CSV table of C-alpha atoms in Angstrom, one decimal:
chain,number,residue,atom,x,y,z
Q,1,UNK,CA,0.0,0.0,0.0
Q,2,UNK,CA,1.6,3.3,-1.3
Q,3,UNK,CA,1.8,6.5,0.7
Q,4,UNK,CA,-1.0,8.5,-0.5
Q,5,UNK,CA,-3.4,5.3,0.2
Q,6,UNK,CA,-2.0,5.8,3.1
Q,7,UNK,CA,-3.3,9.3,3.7
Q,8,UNK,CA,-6.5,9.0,1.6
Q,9,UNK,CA,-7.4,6.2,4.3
Q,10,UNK,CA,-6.3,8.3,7.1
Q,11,UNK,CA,-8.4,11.4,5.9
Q,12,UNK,CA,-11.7,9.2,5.3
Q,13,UNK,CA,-11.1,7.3,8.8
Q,14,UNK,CA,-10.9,10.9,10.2
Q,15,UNK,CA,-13.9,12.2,8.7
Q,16,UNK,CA,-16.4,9.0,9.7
Q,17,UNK,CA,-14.9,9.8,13.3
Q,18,UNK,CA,-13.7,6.3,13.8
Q,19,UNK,CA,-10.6,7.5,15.3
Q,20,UNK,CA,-9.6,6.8,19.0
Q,21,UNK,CA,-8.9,9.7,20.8
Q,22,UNK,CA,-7.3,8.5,23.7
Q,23,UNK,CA,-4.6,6.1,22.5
Q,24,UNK,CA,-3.3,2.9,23.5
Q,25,UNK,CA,-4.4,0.8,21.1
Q,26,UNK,CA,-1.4,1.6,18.6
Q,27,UNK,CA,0.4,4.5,20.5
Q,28,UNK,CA,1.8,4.1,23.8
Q,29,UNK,CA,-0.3,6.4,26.2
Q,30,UNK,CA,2.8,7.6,27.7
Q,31,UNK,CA,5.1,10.6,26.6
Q,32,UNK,CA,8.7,11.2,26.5
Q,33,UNK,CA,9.8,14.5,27.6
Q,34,UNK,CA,13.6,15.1,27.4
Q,35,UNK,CA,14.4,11.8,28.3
Q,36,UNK,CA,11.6,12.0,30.9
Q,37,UNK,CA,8.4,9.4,30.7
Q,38,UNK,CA,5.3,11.1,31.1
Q,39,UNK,CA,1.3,9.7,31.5
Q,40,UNK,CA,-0.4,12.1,29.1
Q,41,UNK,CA,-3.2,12.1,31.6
Q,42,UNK,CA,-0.9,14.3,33.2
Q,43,UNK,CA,0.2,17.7,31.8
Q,44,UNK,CA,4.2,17.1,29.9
Q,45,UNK,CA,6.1,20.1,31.3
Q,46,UNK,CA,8.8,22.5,28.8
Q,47,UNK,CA,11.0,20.3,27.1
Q,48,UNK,CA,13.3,20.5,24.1
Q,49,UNK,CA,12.3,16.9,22.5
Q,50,UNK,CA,8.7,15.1,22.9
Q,51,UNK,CA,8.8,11.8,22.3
Q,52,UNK,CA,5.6,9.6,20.9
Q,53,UNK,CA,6.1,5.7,20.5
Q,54,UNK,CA,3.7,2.8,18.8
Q,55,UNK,CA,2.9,0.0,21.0
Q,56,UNK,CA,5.2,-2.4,20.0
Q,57,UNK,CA,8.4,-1.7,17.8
Q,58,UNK,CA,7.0,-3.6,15.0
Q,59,UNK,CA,3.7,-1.3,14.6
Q,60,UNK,CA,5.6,1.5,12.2
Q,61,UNK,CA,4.0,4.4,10.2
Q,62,UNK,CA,3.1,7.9,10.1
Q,63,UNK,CA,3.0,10.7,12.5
Q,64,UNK,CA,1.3,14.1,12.4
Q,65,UNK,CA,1.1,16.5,15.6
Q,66,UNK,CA,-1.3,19.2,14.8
Q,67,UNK,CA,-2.9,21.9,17.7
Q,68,UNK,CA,-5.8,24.8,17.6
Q,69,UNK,CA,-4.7,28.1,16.3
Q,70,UNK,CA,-5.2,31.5,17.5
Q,71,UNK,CA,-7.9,31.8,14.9
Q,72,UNK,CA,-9.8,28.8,16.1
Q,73,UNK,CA,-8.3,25.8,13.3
Q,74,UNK,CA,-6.7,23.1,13.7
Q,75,UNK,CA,-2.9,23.4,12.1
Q,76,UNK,CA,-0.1,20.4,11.8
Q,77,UNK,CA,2.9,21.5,13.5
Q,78,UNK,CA,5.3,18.3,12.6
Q,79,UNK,CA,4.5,15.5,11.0
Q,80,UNK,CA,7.1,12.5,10.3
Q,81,UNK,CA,8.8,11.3,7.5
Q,82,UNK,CA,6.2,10.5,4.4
Q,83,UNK,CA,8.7,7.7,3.0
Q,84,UNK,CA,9.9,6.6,5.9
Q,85,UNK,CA,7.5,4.5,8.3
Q,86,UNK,CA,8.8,4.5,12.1
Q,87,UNK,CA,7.5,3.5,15.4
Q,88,UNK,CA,8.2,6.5,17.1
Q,89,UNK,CA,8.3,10.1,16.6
Q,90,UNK,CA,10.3,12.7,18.1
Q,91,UNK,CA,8.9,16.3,18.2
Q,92,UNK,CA,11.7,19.3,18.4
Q,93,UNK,CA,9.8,22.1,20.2
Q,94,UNK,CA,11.9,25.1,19.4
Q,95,UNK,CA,11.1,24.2,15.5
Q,96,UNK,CA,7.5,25.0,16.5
Q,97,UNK,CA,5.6,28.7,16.3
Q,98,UNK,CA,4.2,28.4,19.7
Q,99,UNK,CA,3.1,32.2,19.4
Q,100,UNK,CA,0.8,31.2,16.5
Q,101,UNK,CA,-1.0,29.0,18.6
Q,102,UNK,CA,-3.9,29.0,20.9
Q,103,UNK,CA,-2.9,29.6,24.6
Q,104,UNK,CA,-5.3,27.3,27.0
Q,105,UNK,CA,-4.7,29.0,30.7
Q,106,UNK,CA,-6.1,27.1,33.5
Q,107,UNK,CA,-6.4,28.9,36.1
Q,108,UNK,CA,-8.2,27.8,40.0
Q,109,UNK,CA,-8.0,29.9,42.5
Q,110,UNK,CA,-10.5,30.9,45.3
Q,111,UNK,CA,-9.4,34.6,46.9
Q,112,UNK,CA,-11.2,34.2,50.2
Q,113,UNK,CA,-9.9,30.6,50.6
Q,114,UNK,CA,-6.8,30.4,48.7
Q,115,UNK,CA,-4.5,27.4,49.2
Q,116,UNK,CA,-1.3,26.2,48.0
Q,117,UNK,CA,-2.8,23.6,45.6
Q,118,UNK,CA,-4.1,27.1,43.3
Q,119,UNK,CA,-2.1,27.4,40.5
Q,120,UNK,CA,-2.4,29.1,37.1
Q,121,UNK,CA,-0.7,27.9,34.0
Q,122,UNK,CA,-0.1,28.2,29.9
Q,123,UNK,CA,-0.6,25.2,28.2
Q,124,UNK,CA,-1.3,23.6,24.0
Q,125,UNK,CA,-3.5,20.9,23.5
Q,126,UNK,CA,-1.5,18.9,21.1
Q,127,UNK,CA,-3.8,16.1,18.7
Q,128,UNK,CA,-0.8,12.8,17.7
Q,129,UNK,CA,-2.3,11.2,14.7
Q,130,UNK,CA,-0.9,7.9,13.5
Q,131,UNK,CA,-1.6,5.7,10.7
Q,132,UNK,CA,-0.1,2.0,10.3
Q,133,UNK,CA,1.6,0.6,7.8
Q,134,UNK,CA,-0.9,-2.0,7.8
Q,135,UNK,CA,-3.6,0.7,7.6
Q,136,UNK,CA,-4.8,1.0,11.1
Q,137,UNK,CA,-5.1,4.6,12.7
Q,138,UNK,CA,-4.8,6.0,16.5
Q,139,UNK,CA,-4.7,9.2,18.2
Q,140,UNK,CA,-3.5,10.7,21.5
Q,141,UNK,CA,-4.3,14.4,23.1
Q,142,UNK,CA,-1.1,15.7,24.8
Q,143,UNK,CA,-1.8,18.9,27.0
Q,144,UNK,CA,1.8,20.2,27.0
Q,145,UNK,CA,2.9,23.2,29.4
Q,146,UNK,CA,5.3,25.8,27.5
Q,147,UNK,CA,6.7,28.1,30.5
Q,148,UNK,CA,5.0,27.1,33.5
Q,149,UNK,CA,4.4,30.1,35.8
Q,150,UNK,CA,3.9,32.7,33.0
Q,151,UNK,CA,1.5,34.1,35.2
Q,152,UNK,CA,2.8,35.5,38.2
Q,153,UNK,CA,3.7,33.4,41.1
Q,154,UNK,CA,2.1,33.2,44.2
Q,155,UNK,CA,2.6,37.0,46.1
Q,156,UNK,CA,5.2,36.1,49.3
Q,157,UNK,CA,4.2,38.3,52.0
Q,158,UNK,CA,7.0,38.7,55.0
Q,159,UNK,CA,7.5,41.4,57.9
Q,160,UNK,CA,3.6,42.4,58.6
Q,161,UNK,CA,3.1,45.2,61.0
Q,162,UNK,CA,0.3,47.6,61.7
Q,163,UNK,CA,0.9,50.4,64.1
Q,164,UNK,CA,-0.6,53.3,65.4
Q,165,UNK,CA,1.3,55.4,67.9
Q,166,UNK,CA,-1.5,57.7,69.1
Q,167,UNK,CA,-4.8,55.7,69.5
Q,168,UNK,CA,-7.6,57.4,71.6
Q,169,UNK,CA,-10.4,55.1,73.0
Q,170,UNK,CA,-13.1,57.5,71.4
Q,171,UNK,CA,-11.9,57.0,67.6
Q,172,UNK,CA,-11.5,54.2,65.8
Q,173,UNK,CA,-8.0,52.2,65.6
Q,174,UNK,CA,-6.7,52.8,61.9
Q,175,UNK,CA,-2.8,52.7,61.8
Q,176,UNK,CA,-0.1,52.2,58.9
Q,177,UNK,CA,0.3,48.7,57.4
Q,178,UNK,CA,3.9,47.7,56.2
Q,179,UNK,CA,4.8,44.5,55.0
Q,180,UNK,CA,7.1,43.1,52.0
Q,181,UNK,CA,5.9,41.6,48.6
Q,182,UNK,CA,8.0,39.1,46.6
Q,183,UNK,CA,5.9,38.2,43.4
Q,184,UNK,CA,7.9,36.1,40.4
Q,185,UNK,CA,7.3,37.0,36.7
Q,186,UNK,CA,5.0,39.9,37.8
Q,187,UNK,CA,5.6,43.5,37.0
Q,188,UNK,CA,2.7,45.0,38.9
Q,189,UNK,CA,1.2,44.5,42.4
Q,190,UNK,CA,-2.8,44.9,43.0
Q,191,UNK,CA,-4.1,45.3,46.7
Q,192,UNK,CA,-7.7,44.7,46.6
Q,193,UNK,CA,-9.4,46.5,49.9
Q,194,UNK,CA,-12.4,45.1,51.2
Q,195,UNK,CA,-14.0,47.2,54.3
Q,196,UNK,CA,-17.7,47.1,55.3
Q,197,UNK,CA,-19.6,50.5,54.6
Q,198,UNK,CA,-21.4,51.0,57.9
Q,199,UNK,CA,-18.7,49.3,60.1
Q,200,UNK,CA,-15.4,47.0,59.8
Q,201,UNK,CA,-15.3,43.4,59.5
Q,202,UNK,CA,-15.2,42.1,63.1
Q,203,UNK,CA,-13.3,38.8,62.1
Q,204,UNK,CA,-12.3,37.3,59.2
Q,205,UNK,CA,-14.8,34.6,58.9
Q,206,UNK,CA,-17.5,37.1,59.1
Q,207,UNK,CA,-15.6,38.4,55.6
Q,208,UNK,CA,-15.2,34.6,53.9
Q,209,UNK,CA,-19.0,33.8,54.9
Q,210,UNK,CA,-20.9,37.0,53.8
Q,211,UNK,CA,-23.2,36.6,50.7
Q,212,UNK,CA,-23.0,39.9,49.2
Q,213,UNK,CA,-19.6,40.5,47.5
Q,214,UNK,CA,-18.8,44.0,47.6
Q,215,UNK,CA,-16.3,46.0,45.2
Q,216,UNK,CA,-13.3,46.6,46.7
Q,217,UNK,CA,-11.1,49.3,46.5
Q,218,UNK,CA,-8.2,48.7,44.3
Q,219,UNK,CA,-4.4,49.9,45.2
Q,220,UNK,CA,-2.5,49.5,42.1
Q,221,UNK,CA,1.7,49.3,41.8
Q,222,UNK,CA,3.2,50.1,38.7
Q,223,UNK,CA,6.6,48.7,37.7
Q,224,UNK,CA,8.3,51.7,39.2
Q,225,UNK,CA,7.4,50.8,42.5
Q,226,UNK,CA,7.6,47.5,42.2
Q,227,UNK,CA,11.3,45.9,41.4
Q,228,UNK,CA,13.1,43.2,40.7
Q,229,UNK,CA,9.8,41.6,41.8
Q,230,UNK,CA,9.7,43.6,45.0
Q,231,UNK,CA,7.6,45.9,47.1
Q,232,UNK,CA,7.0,47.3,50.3
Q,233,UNK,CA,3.2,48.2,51.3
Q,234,UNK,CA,3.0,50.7,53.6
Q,235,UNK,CA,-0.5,52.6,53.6
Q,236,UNK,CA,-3.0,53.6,55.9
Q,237,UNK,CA,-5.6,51.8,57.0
Q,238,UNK,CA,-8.7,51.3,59.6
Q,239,UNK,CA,-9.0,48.1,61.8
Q,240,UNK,CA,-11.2,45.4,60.3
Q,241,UNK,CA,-9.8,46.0,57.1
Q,242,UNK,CA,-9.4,43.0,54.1
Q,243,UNK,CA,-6.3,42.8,51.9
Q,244,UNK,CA,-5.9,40.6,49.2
Q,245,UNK,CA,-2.7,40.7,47.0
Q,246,UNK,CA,-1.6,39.1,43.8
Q,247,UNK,CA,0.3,40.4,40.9
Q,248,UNK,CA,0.1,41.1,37.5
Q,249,UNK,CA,1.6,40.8,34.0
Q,250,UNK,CA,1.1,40.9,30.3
Q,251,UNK,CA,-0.7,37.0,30.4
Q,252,UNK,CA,-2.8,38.7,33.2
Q,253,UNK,CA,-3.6,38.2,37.0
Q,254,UNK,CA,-2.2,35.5,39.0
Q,255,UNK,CA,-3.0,34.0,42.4
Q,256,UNK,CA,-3.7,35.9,45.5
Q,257,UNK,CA,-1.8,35.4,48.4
Q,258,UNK,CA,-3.5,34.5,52.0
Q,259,UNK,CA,-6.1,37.3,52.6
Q,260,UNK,CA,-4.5,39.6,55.3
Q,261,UNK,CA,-6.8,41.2,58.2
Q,262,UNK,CA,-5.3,44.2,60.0
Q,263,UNK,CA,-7.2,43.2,63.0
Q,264,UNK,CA,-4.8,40.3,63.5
Q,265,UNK,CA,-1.9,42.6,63.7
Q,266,UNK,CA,-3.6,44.9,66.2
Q,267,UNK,CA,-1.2,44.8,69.7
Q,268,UNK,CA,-2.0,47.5,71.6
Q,269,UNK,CA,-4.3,46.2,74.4
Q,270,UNK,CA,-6.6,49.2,75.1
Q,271,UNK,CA,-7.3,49.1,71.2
Q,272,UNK,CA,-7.7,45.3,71.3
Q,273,UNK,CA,-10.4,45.9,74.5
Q,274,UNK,CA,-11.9,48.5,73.3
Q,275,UNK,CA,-12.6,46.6,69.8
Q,276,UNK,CA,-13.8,43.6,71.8
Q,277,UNK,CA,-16.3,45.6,73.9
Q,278,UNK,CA,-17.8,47.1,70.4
Q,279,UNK,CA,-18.1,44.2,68.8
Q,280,UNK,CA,-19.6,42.3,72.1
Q,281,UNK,CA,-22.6,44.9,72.1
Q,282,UNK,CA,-23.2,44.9,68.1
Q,283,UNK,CA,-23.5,41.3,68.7
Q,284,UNK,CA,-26.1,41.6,71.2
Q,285,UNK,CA,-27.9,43.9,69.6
Q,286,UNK,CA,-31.2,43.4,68.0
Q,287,UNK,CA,-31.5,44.0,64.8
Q,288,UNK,CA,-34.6,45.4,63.1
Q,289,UNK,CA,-34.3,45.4,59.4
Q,290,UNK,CA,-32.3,46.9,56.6
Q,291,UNK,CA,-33.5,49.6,54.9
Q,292,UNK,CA,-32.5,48.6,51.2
Q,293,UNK,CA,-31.5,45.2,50.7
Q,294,UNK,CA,-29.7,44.0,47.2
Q,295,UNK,CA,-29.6,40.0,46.2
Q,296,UNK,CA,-29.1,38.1,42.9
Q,297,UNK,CA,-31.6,35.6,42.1
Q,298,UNK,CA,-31.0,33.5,39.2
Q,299,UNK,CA,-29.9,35.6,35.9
Q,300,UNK,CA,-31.6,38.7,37.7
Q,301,UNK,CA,-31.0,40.8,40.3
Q,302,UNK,CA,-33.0,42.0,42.9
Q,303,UNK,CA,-33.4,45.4,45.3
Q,304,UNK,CA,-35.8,45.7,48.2
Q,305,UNK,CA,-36.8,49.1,49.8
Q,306,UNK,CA,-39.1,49.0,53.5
Q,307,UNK,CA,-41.9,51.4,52.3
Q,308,UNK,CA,-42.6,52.7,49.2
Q,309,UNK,CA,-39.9,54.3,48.2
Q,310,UNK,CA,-38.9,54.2,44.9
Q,311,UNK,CA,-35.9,52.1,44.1
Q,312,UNK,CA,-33.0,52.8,41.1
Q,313,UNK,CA,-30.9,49.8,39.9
Q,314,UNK,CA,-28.4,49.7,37.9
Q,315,UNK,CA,-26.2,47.4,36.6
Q,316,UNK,CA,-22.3,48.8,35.6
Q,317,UNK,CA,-19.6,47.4,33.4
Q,318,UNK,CA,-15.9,47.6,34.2
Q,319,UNK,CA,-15.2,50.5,31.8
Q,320,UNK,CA,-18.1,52.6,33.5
Q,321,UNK,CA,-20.9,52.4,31.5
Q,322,UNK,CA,-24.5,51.8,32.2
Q,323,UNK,CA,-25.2,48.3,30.8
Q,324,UNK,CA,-28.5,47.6,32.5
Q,325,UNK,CA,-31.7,49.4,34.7
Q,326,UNK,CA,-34.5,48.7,36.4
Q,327,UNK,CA,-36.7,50.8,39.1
Q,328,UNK,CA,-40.0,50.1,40.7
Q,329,UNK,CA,-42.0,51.5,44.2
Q,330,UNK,CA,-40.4,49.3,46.9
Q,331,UNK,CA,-38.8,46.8,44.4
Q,332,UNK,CA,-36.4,47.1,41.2
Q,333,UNK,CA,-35.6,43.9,39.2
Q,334,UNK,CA,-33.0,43.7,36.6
Q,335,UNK,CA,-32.2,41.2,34.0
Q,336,UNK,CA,-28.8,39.9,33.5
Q,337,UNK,CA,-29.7,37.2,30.2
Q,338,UNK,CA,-28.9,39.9,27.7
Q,339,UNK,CA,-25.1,40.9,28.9
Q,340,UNK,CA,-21.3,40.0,27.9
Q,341,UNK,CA,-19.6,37.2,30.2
Q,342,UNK,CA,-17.4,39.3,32.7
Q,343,UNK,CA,-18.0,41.8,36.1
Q,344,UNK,CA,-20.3,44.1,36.9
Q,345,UNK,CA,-21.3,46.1,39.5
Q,346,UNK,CA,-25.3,46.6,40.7
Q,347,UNK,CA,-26.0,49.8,42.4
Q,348,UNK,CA,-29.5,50.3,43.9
Q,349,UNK,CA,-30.5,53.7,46.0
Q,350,UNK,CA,-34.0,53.8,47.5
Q,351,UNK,CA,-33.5,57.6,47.4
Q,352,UNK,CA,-31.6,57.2,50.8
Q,353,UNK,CA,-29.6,54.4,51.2
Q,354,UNK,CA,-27.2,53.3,48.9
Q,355,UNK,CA,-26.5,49.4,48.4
Q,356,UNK,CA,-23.3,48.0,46.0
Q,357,UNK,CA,-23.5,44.3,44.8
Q,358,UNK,CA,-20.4,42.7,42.4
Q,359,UNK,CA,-22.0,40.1,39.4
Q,360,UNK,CA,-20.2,37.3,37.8
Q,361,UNK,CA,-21.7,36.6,34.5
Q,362,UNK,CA,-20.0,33.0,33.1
Q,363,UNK,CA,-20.4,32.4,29.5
């Protein structure tokens, strides 16, 4: 059986689908990487050779490595020898246009709860076609990780303090919070603020557990503060405050760092009793009701006004514009089905009181 038999088979075997796509039957389901053997159930980390082998050194034939483009098709990369049959097939990644191809990040990371299992990575889905000698055709998917840790790292935070050399009993503790960040392959810092309008967070867990996510405030470090992947925070801050840091580069955000809580850092004991007494008779007090109250629901969201006063929502992209509004006496619902995946802020004001709500909208 010549060649282009070969291929004609190959292409109609293809196109009827009969291909297997997890390989094993002809190609070994494990991956050389630089030497290295790899289960390609498991991502194959930056390597200067990849390595694909048949079953059995006896099954030869005909290798193609093809992956998904930037603009969305599939392109062959390598392929083997089209005269010469072998049962294996080495791959020389620097002969390959990496930047032509599609980037798949995966990215898990949980800010409130983050742990050192997050991770965010760069990776290309590589598809190994084979076809026999004999006529028989396999295929194995390869996710293979160019760079790891493109992103940035993991922030290291060392040397927390918060002090305030003047507290009075009568005002609330707010002091200046210095610590040092050590972020790799990032060239900016963010420190996202979180702080409770009508009072601090009293704990931490009362931060993690609350259901409406509120938009924090945003402390940005440019490159000229930040170097040789250093920084050292020092701002001003009130007690019950919520820190979250992480850093940033041209592939985008990475992970955050454990959340810090200036409360923890607090030392000075009058502060710490005084705090302790507020938060004792907040927590005994009984509440009544909010005036506004703002939820999501489903693909809507929802504001809730005591009374009849008339309630405004709107719903706010990133680059500031009005994307969405609703308003109603005592109730304002608006519908979310009809925007872009992405972040948005809900704002609703019964006239009054003001209520801030941040929405996730997934694809």
């Amino acid at each position: 059986m010549n060649k282009k038999l070969f291929l004609l088979l190959f292409l109609l075997t293809a196109a009827m689908g009969l291909c297997r796509a997890q390989g094993g039957q002809l190609i070994s389901s494990t991956c050389m990487a630089d030497g290295v053997e790899y289960g390609t159930n498991l991502p194959v980390p930056t390597a200067s050779t990849l390595t694909f082998k048949t079953m059995d050194d006896e099954i030869t034939g005909y290798w193609t490595v093809s992956s998904k483009a930037t603009d969305g098709t599939n392109v062959v990369i390598a392929k083997s020898d089209e005269n010469i049959p072998s049962a294996e097939f080495i791959l020389d990644t620097s002969c390959v246009k990496w930047d032509e191809l599609y980037e798949a990040r995966f990215i898990k990371t949980d800010f409130k709860n983050p742990s050192e299992e997050d991770y965010t990575e760069v990776g290309y889905g590589l598809e190994v076609d084979f076809i026999s000698a004999s006529g028989q055709t396999d295929n194995l998917y390869v996710m293979y990780y160019i760079l790891p840790r493109r992103f940035p790292g993991k922030p290291i935070i060392t040397g927390i303090h918060y002090t305030n050399e003047e507290y009075e009993t009568e005002d609330w503790y707010h002091g200046i919070l210095t610590f040092d960040v050590y972020c790799e392959n990032a060239n900016r810092i963010d420190a996202d603020l979180y702080y409770l309008d009508d009072r601090p967070y009293f704990t931490i867990d009362e931060w993690k557990n609350e259901t409406d996510s509120f938009c924090p405030v945003t402390f940005v470090f440019e490159e000229d503060e930040f170097v040789d992947g250093h920084l050292t925070y020092n701002e001003d801050h009130y007690w019950g405050a919520i820190i979250c840091i992480r850093g940033y580069n041209k592939y985008g955000f990475g992970v955050y760092a454990a959340p810090i809580f200036t409360s923890d850092y607090i030392t000075d004991p009058a502060a710490l009793a005084h705090l302790k007494e507020w938060q004792i008779s907040v927590s005994t007090d009984t509440p009544t009701f909010e005036d506004l109250r703002i939820v999501r629901s489903g693909d809507s969201v929802v504001a809730v006004a005591d009374g009849d006063a008339v309630v405004t929502l709107e719903v706010i992209g990133i680059d500031g514009a009005k994307r969405a509004s609703a308003s109603g006496r005592g109730q304002a619902v608006a519908d979310l089905t009809q925007l872009s995946p992405g972040a948005y802020v809900v704002r609703a004001s019964d006239g009054t009181n003001v209520k801030t709500l941040k929405a996730m909208i997934n694809e």
